[in-house]
Amino acid sequence: MRDQHKSRHSLAEEVVHLRKQVDDLRGSLLSRRRVEDALRDSETLLRSMLLALPVPVACLDLEGHLLFANGALATLLGYESRQDLLQLGDVLGLFADREEEKQILARLQLPDGEEIEARCRLKPGGTLAVRLGAVRLAETGGPEDRLVVAVA
């Protein structure tokens, strides 16, 4: 009823405009899906590469919680699988003791990029002396900061 006062030409222009908006939204949606698919593929490739890497690698948050570990690290520390390491290692801690862990995490965050010596906790008991190198993934100071640690 409210469109009765509009001319047919005006209504036709409005329909054309609305169809263009719908087409633009479809294009944006398709573009977004392509980007999301590419990101998902990239994440899958990176995860596969890290899992297959023969170098022991872990990802920790800045409080030392183990977020990711590859099979090479699990094997080095005496775990049967990386899942065991992720479960038990996060509870027990990756490093020999919690005080040493705090010092190691602080040193790994320094910008100089030097390797440092540390003692990692072995599943069967005892410790293993290793050299660690790390890269901080974010500089925001927020909860999304992560350290990727490689055992040299």
PDB file of C-alpha atoms in Angstrom:
ATOM      1  CA  MET A   1       0.000   0.000   0.000  1.00  0.00           C
ATOM      2  CA  ARG A   2       2.726   2.477   0.847  1.00  0.00           C
ATOM      3  CA  ASP A   3       4.252   2.134  -2.643  1.00  0.00           C
ATOM      4  CA  GLN A   4       1.003   3.067  -4.435  1.00  0.00           C
ATOM      5  CA  HIS A   5       2.094   6.673  -4.853  1.00  0.00           C
ATOM      6  CA  LYS A   6       5.367   5.657  -6.607  1.00  0.00           C
ATOM      7  CA  SER A   7       5.475   5.434 -10.364  1.00  0.00           C
ATOM      8  CA  ARG A   8       6.170   2.191 -12.176  1.00  0.00           C
ATOM      9  CA  HIS A   9       9.496   3.598 -13.356  1.00  0.00           C
ATOM     10  CA  SER A  10      10.502   4.428  -9.779  1.00  0.00           C
ATOM     11  CA  LEU A  11       9.525   0.949  -8.603  1.00  0.00           C
ATOM     12  CA  ALA A  12      11.482  -0.669 -11.448  1.00  0.00           C
ATOM     13  CA  GLU A  13      14.584   1.364 -10.521  1.00  0.00           C
ATOM     14  CA  GLU A  14      14.210   0.270  -6.912  1.00  0.00           C
ATOM     15  CA  VAL A  15      13.950  -3.398  -7.935  1.00  0.00           C
ATOM     16  CA  VAL A  16      17.073  -3.058 -10.113  1.00  0.00           C
ATOM     17  CA  HIS A  17      18.911  -1.446  -7.203  1.00  0.00           C
ATOM     18  CA  LEU A  18      17.831  -4.206  -4.800  1.00  0.00           C
ATOM     19  CA  ARG A  19      18.906  -6.901  -7.275  1.00  0.00           C
ATOM     20  CA  LYS A  20      22.326  -5.240  -7.560  1.00  0.00           C
ATOM     21  CA  GLN A  21      22.643  -5.241  -3.756  1.00  0.00           C
ATOM     22  CA  VAL A  22      21.765  -8.954  -3.658  1.00  0.00           C
ATOM     23  CA  ASP A  23      24.365  -9.695  -6.370  1.00  0.00           C
ATOM     24  CA  ASP A  24      26.989  -7.686  -4.468  1.00  0.00           C
ATOM     25  CA  LEU A  25      26.198  -9.609  -1.279  1.00  0.00           C
ATOM     26  CA  ARG A  26      26.491 -12.929  -3.140  1.00  0.00           C
ATOM     27  CA  GLY A  27      29.871 -11.835  -4.529  1.00  0.00           C
ATOM     28  CA  SER A  28      31.061 -10.839  -1.069  1.00  0.00           C
ATOM     29  CA  LEU A  29      29.872 -14.139   0.366  1.00  0.00           C
ATOM     30  CA  LEU A  30      31.671 -16.153  -2.330  1.00  0.00           C
ATOM     31  CA  SER A  31      34.833 -14.127  -1.824  1.00  0.00           C
ATOM     32  CA  ARG A  32      34.671 -14.672   1.922  1.00  0.00           C
ATOM     33  CA  ARG A  33      34.181 -18.422   1.443  1.00  0.00           C
ATOM     34  CA  ARG A  34      37.234 -18.575  -0.857  1.00  0.00           C
ATOM     35  CA  VAL A  35      39.348 -16.759   1.736  1.00  0.00           C
ATOM     36  CA  GLU A  36      38.094 -19.017   4.547  1.00  0.00           C
ATOM     37  CA  ASP A  37      38.820 -22.132   2.448  1.00  0.00           C
ATOM     38  CA  ALA A  38      42.327 -20.875   1.634  1.00  0.00           C
ATOM     39  CA  LEU A  39      42.974 -20.146   5.320  1.00  0.00           C
ATOM     40  CA  ARG A  40      41.715 -23.599   6.328  1.00  0.00           C
ATOM     41  CA  ASP A  41      43.944 -25.235   3.674  1.00  0.00           C
ATOM     42  CA  SER A  42      46.922 -23.204   4.848  1.00  0.00           C
ATOM     43  CA  GLU A  43      46.334 -24.168   8.490  1.00  0.00           C
ATOM     44  CA  THR A  44      46.014 -27.839   7.519  1.00  0.00           C
ATOM     45  CA  LEU A  45      49.261 -27.711   5.554  1.00  0.00           C
ATOM     46  CA  LEU A  46      51.134 -25.982   8.387  1.00  0.00           C
ATOM     47  CA  ARG A  47      49.833 -28.471  10.962  1.00  0.00           C
ATOM     48  CA  SER A  48      50.827 -31.405   8.749  1.00  0.00           C
ATOM     49  CA  MET A  49      54.300 -29.968   8.280  1.00  0.00           C
ATOM     50  CA  LEU A  50      54.789 -29.404  12.020  1.00  0.00           C
ATOM     51  CA  LEU A  51      53.559 -32.887  12.863  1.00  0.00           C
ATOM     52  CA  ALA A  52      55.907 -34.487  10.314  1.00  0.00           C
ATOM     53  CA  LEU A  53      58.904 -32.342  11.242  1.00  0.00           C
ATOM     54  CA  PRO A  54      61.760 -34.451  12.671  1.00  0.00           C
ATOM     55  CA  VAL A  55      62.786 -31.539  14.927  1.00  0.00           C
ATOM     56  CA  PRO A  56      61.043 -31.502  18.330  1.00  0.00           C
ATOM     57  CA  VAL A  57      58.640 -28.529  18.369  1.00  0.00           C
ATOM     58  CA  ALA A  58      56.109 -27.231  20.884  1.00  0.00           C
ATOM     59  CA  CYS A  59      53.839 -24.238  21.194  1.00  0.00           C
ATOM     60  CA  LEU A  60      53.349 -22.781  24.677  1.00  0.00           C
ATOM     61  CA  ASP A  61      51.367 -19.890  26.023  1.00  0.00           C
ATOM     62  CA  LEU A  62      53.275 -17.352  28.081  1.00  0.00           C
ATOM     63  CA  GLU A  63      52.354 -19.170  31.297  1.00  0.00           C
ATOM     64  CA  GLY A  64      53.952 -22.408  30.088  1.00  0.00           C
ATOM     65  CA  HIS A  65      50.802 -24.347  29.161  1.00  0.00           C
ATOM     66  CA  LEU A  66      51.520 -26.767  26.357  1.00  0.00           C
ATOM     67  CA  LEU A  67      49.223 -26.002  23.413  1.00  0.00           C
ATOM     68  CA  PHE A  68      50.863 -28.088  20.689  1.00  0.00           C
ATOM     69  CA  ALA A  69      53.659 -30.643  20.489  1.00  0.00           C
ATOM     70  CA  ASN A  70      54.803 -32.772  17.608  1.00  0.00           C
ATOM     71  CA  GLY A  71      55.650 -36.475  17.717  1.00  0.00           C
ATOM     72  CA  ALA A  72      59.398 -35.828  17.688  1.00  0.00           C
ATOM     73  CA  LEU A  73      59.145 -33.977  21.011  1.00  0.00           C
ATOM     74  CA  ALA A  74      56.942 -36.693  22.505  1.00  0.00           C
ATOM     75  CA  THR A  75      59.446 -39.373  21.480  1.00  0.00           C
ATOM     76  CA  LEU A  76      62.395 -37.369  22.813  1.00  0.00           C
ATOM     77  CA  LEU A  77      60.732 -37.012  26.219  1.00  0.00           C
ATOM     78  CA  GLY A  78      59.659 -40.669  26.438  1.00  0.00           C
ATOM     79  CA  TYR A  79      55.926 -40.319  25.748  1.00  0.00           C
ATOM     80  CA  GLU A  80      54.071 -42.892  23.659  1.00  0.00           C
ATOM     81  CA  SER A  81      52.263 -40.245  21.625  1.00  0.00           C
ATOM     82  CA  ARG A  82      51.975 -36.510  21.294  1.00  0.00           C
ATOM     83  CA  GLN A  83      48.477 -36.733  22.832  1.00  0.00           C
ATOM     84  CA  ASP A  84      50.005 -38.247  25.986  1.00  0.00           C
ATOM     85  CA  LEU A  85      52.525 -35.432  26.079  1.00  0.00           C
ATOM     86  CA  LEU A  86      49.808 -32.821  25.636  1.00  0.00           C
ATOM     87  CA  GLN A  87      47.737 -34.303  28.480  1.00  0.00           C
ATOM     88  CA  LEU A  88      50.417 -35.244  30.995  1.00  0.00           C
ATOM     89  CA  GLY A  89      52.997 -32.681  29.964  1.00  0.00           C
ATOM     90  CA  ASP A  90      50.612 -29.810  30.557  1.00  0.00           C
ATOM     91  CA  VAL A  91      49.772 -31.066  34.049  1.00  0.00           C
ATOM     92  CA  LEU A  92      53.337 -31.965  35.046  1.00  0.00           C
ATOM     93  CA  GLY A  93      54.984 -29.185  33.070  1.00  0.00           C
ATOM     94  CA  LEU A  94      57.384 -29.465  30.182  1.00  0.00           C
ATOM     95  CA  PHE A  95      60.378 -28.298  32.171  1.00  0.00           C
ATOM     96  CA  ALA A  96      62.112 -29.907  35.184  1.00  0.00           C
ATOM     97  CA  ASP A  97      60.356 -27.752  37.789  1.00  0.00           C
ATOM     98  CA  ARG A  98      57.938 -24.835  37.906  1.00  0.00           C
ATOM     99  CA  GLU A  99      60.492 -22.297  39.162  1.00  0.00           C
ATOM    100  CA  GLU A 100      62.896 -23.148  36.356  1.00  0.00           C
ATOM    101  CA  GLU A 101      59.948 -23.018  33.942  1.00  0.00           C
ATOM    102  CA  LYS A 102      59.244 -19.379  34.862  1.00  0.00           C
ATOM    103  CA  GLN A 103      62.875 -18.424  34.271  1.00  0.00           C
ATOM    104  CA  ILE A 104      63.010 -20.291  30.966  1.00  0.00           C
ATOM    105  CA  LEU A 105      59.788 -18.717  29.712  1.00  0.00           C
ATOM    106  CA  ALA A 106      61.055 -15.250  30.622  1.00  0.00           C
ATOM    107  CA  ARG A 107      64.352 -15.843  28.804  1.00  0.00           C
ATOM    108  CA  LEU A 108      62.653 -17.320  25.739  1.00  0.00           C
ATOM    109  CA  GLN A 109      60.632 -14.109  25.352  1.00  0.00           C
ATOM    110  CA  LEU A 110      63.716 -11.914  25.096  1.00  0.00           C
ATOM    111  CA  PRO A 111      64.196 -10.439  21.628  1.00  0.00           C
ATOM    112  CA  ASP A 112      67.835 -11.546  21.236  1.00  0.00           C
ATOM    113  CA  GLY A 113      66.799 -14.962  19.904  1.00  0.00           C
ATOM    114  CA  GLU A 114      69.622 -16.820  21.642  1.00  0.00           C
ATOM    115  CA  GLU A 115      69.319 -20.505  22.335  1.00  0.00           C
ATOM    116  CA  ILE A 116      69.167 -21.343  26.009  1.00  0.00           C
ATOM    117  CA  GLU A 117      69.862 -24.461  28.024  1.00  0.00           C
ATOM    118  CA  ALA A 118      67.007 -26.066  29.889  1.00  0.00           C
ATOM    119  CA  ARG A 119      66.058 -29.303  31.585  1.00  0.00           C
ATOM    120  CA  CYS A 120      62.927 -30.984  30.268  1.00  0.00           C
ATOM    121  CA  ARG A 121      60.945 -33.473  32.311  1.00  0.00           C
ATOM    122  CA  LEU A 122      61.001 -37.041  30.971  1.00  0.00           C
ATOM    123  CA  LYS A 123      57.900 -39.224  31.277  1.00  0.00           C
ATOM    124  CA  PRO A 124      59.759 -42.182  32.808  1.00  0.00           C
ATOM    125  CA  GLY A 125      61.229 -39.812  35.386  1.00  0.00           C
ATOM    126  CA  GLY A 126      64.339 -37.721  35.428  1.00  0.00           C
ATOM    127  CA  THR A 127      65.266 -34.850  33.188  1.00  0.00           C
ATOM    128  CA  LEU A 128      66.969 -34.263  29.858  1.00  0.00           C
ATOM    129  CA  ALA A 129      69.285 -31.312  29.230  1.00  0.00           C
ATOM    130  CA  VAL A 130      68.383 -29.590  25.925  1.00  0.00           C
ATOM    131  CA  ARG A 131      69.024 -26.364  24.068  1.00  0.00           C
ATOM    132  CA  LEU A 132      65.913 -24.380  23.168  1.00  0.00           C
ATOM    133  CA  GLY A 133      65.194 -21.674  20.663  1.00  0.00           C
ATOM    134  CA  ALA A 134      61.901 -19.798  20.555  1.00  0.00           C
ATOM    135  CA  VAL A 135      59.887 -17.338  18.508  1.00  0.00           C
ATOM    136  CA  ARG A 136      57.090 -15.243  19.986  1.00  0.00           C
ATOM    137  CA  LEU A 137      54.057 -15.288  17.704  1.00  0.00           C
ATOM    138  CA  ALA A 138      52.329 -12.100  18.849  1.00  0.00           C
ATOM    139  CA  GLU A 139      53.511  -8.813  20.274  1.00  0.00           C
ATOM    140  CA  THR A 140      50.190  -7.617  21.646  1.00  0.00           C
ATOM    141  CA  GLY A 141      50.688  -8.647  25.254  1.00  0.00           C
ATOM    142  CA  GLY A 142      47.243 -10.235  25.217  1.00  0.00           C
ATOM    143  CA  PRO A 143      46.153 -13.809  25.927  1.00  0.00           C
ATOM    144  CA  GLU A 144      46.786 -14.773  22.303  1.00  0.00           C
ATOM    145  CA  ASP A 145      50.578 -14.533  22.694  1.00  0.00           C
ATOM    146  CA  ARG A 146      52.328 -17.821  22.026  1.00  0.00           C
ATOM    147  CA  LEU A 147      55.872 -19.153  21.980  1.00  0.00           C
ATOM    148  CA  VAL A 148      56.953 -21.686  19.393  1.00  0.00           C
ATOM    149  CA  VAL A 149      59.841 -23.610  20.939  1.00  0.00           C
ATOM    150  CA  ALA A 150      62.235 -25.893  19.052  1.00  0.00           C
ATOM    151  CA  VAL A 151      64.702 -28.233  20.691  1.00  0.00           C
ATOM    152  CA  ALA A 152      68.155 -27.860  19.136  1.00  0.00           C
TER     153      ALA A 152
END
